[in-house]
Every structure is written in structure tokens, then in C-alpha cells.
Amino acid sequence: DSKLVTSSKNITMEFNLIEMKLTITKSTEEFSGTYKVVVRNEAGSDESSATLTVK
């Protein structure tokens, strides 16, 4: 159920040369799921994922 996550009043994203940070404030169960980040540049691409459970 892939959905593109975009910045909003409850979601912020920060990216630097080393890491990607996704911050969700006021999270509810609807935010539960697996989040995946994919980065690409001229040298190639990489991806990582994490599972979030909100109870």
C-alpha cells in the first residue's frame, strides 16, 4: 500500500549528507506501517525501511 509521504503540519522531513529524519507529531494508529526512504544520485541509489507501530 505504497503512499508518498509529504511534509504537513504533523510531518516534517530533514535530510543531510548522512541521514534522513522523519518526524511525526500527534501520531495516531493511521500512521502505523512500514516507511521506506529511497535516495538516488549519479553514483547510484540506496534504500532503507523501518516499521512504525502506534497504539
Coordinates of C-alpha atoms in Angstrom, one line a residue:
D1 CA 0.0 0.0 0.0
S2 CA 2.7 2.5 -1.0
K3 CA 1.9 6.1 -0.4
L4 CA 4.2 9.1 -0.9
V5 CA 4.8 10.9 2.4
T6 CA 4.9 14.7 2.2
S7 CA 5.5 17.4 4.7
S8 CA 2.5 18.7 6.6
K9 CA 1.6 20.3 9.9
N10 CA 2.3 16.9 11.6
I11 CA 5.1 15.6 9.4
T12 CA 8.5 17.1 8.9
M13 CA 11.4 15.7 6.9
E14 CA 15.1 16.6 7.2
F15 CA 17.9 15.3 5.0
N16 CA 21.6 15.9 5.2
L17 CA 24.5 14.1 3.6
I18 CA 24.5 11.4 6.3
E19 CA 20.9 10.8 7.3
M20 CA 17.2 11.2 6.6
K21 CA 14.9 12.1 9.6
L22 CA 11.1 11.8 9.5
T23 CA 9.3 13.4 12.5
I24 CA 5.6 12.7 13.1
T25 CA 3.9 14.7 15.8
K26 CA 0.5 13.9 17.2
S27 CA 0.7 10.4 15.7
T28 CA -2.3 8.1 15.7
E29 CA -2.8 4.5 14.6
E30 CA -3.3 5.6 11.0
F31 CA 0.5 6.4 10.9
S32 CA 1.4 2.8 11.7
G33 CA 3.1 0.9 8.8
T34 CA 6.4 0.5 7.1
Y35 CA 8.2 3.6 5.9
K36 CA 10.8 3.4 3.2
V37 CA 13.3 6.1 2.0
V38 CA 15.0 5.8 -1.3
V39 CA 17.9 8.1 -2.2
R40 CA 19.4 8.4 -5.7
N41 CA 22.3 10.3 -7.3
E42 CA 24.7 9.9 -10.1
A43 CA 26.6 7.2 -8.2
G44 CA 23.6 5.0 -7.7
S45 CA 20.8 4.5 -5.2
D46 CA 20.1 3.1 -1.8
E47 CA 17.1 2.5 0.4
S48 CA 16.2 1.7 4.0
S49 CA 12.9 1.0 5.7
A50 CA 11.5 1.0 9.3
T51 CA 8.2 -0.2 10.7
L52 CA 6.3 2.1 13.0
T53 CA 3.5 0.8 15.3
V54 CA 1.3 3.4 17.0
K55 CA -1.0 2.0 19.7

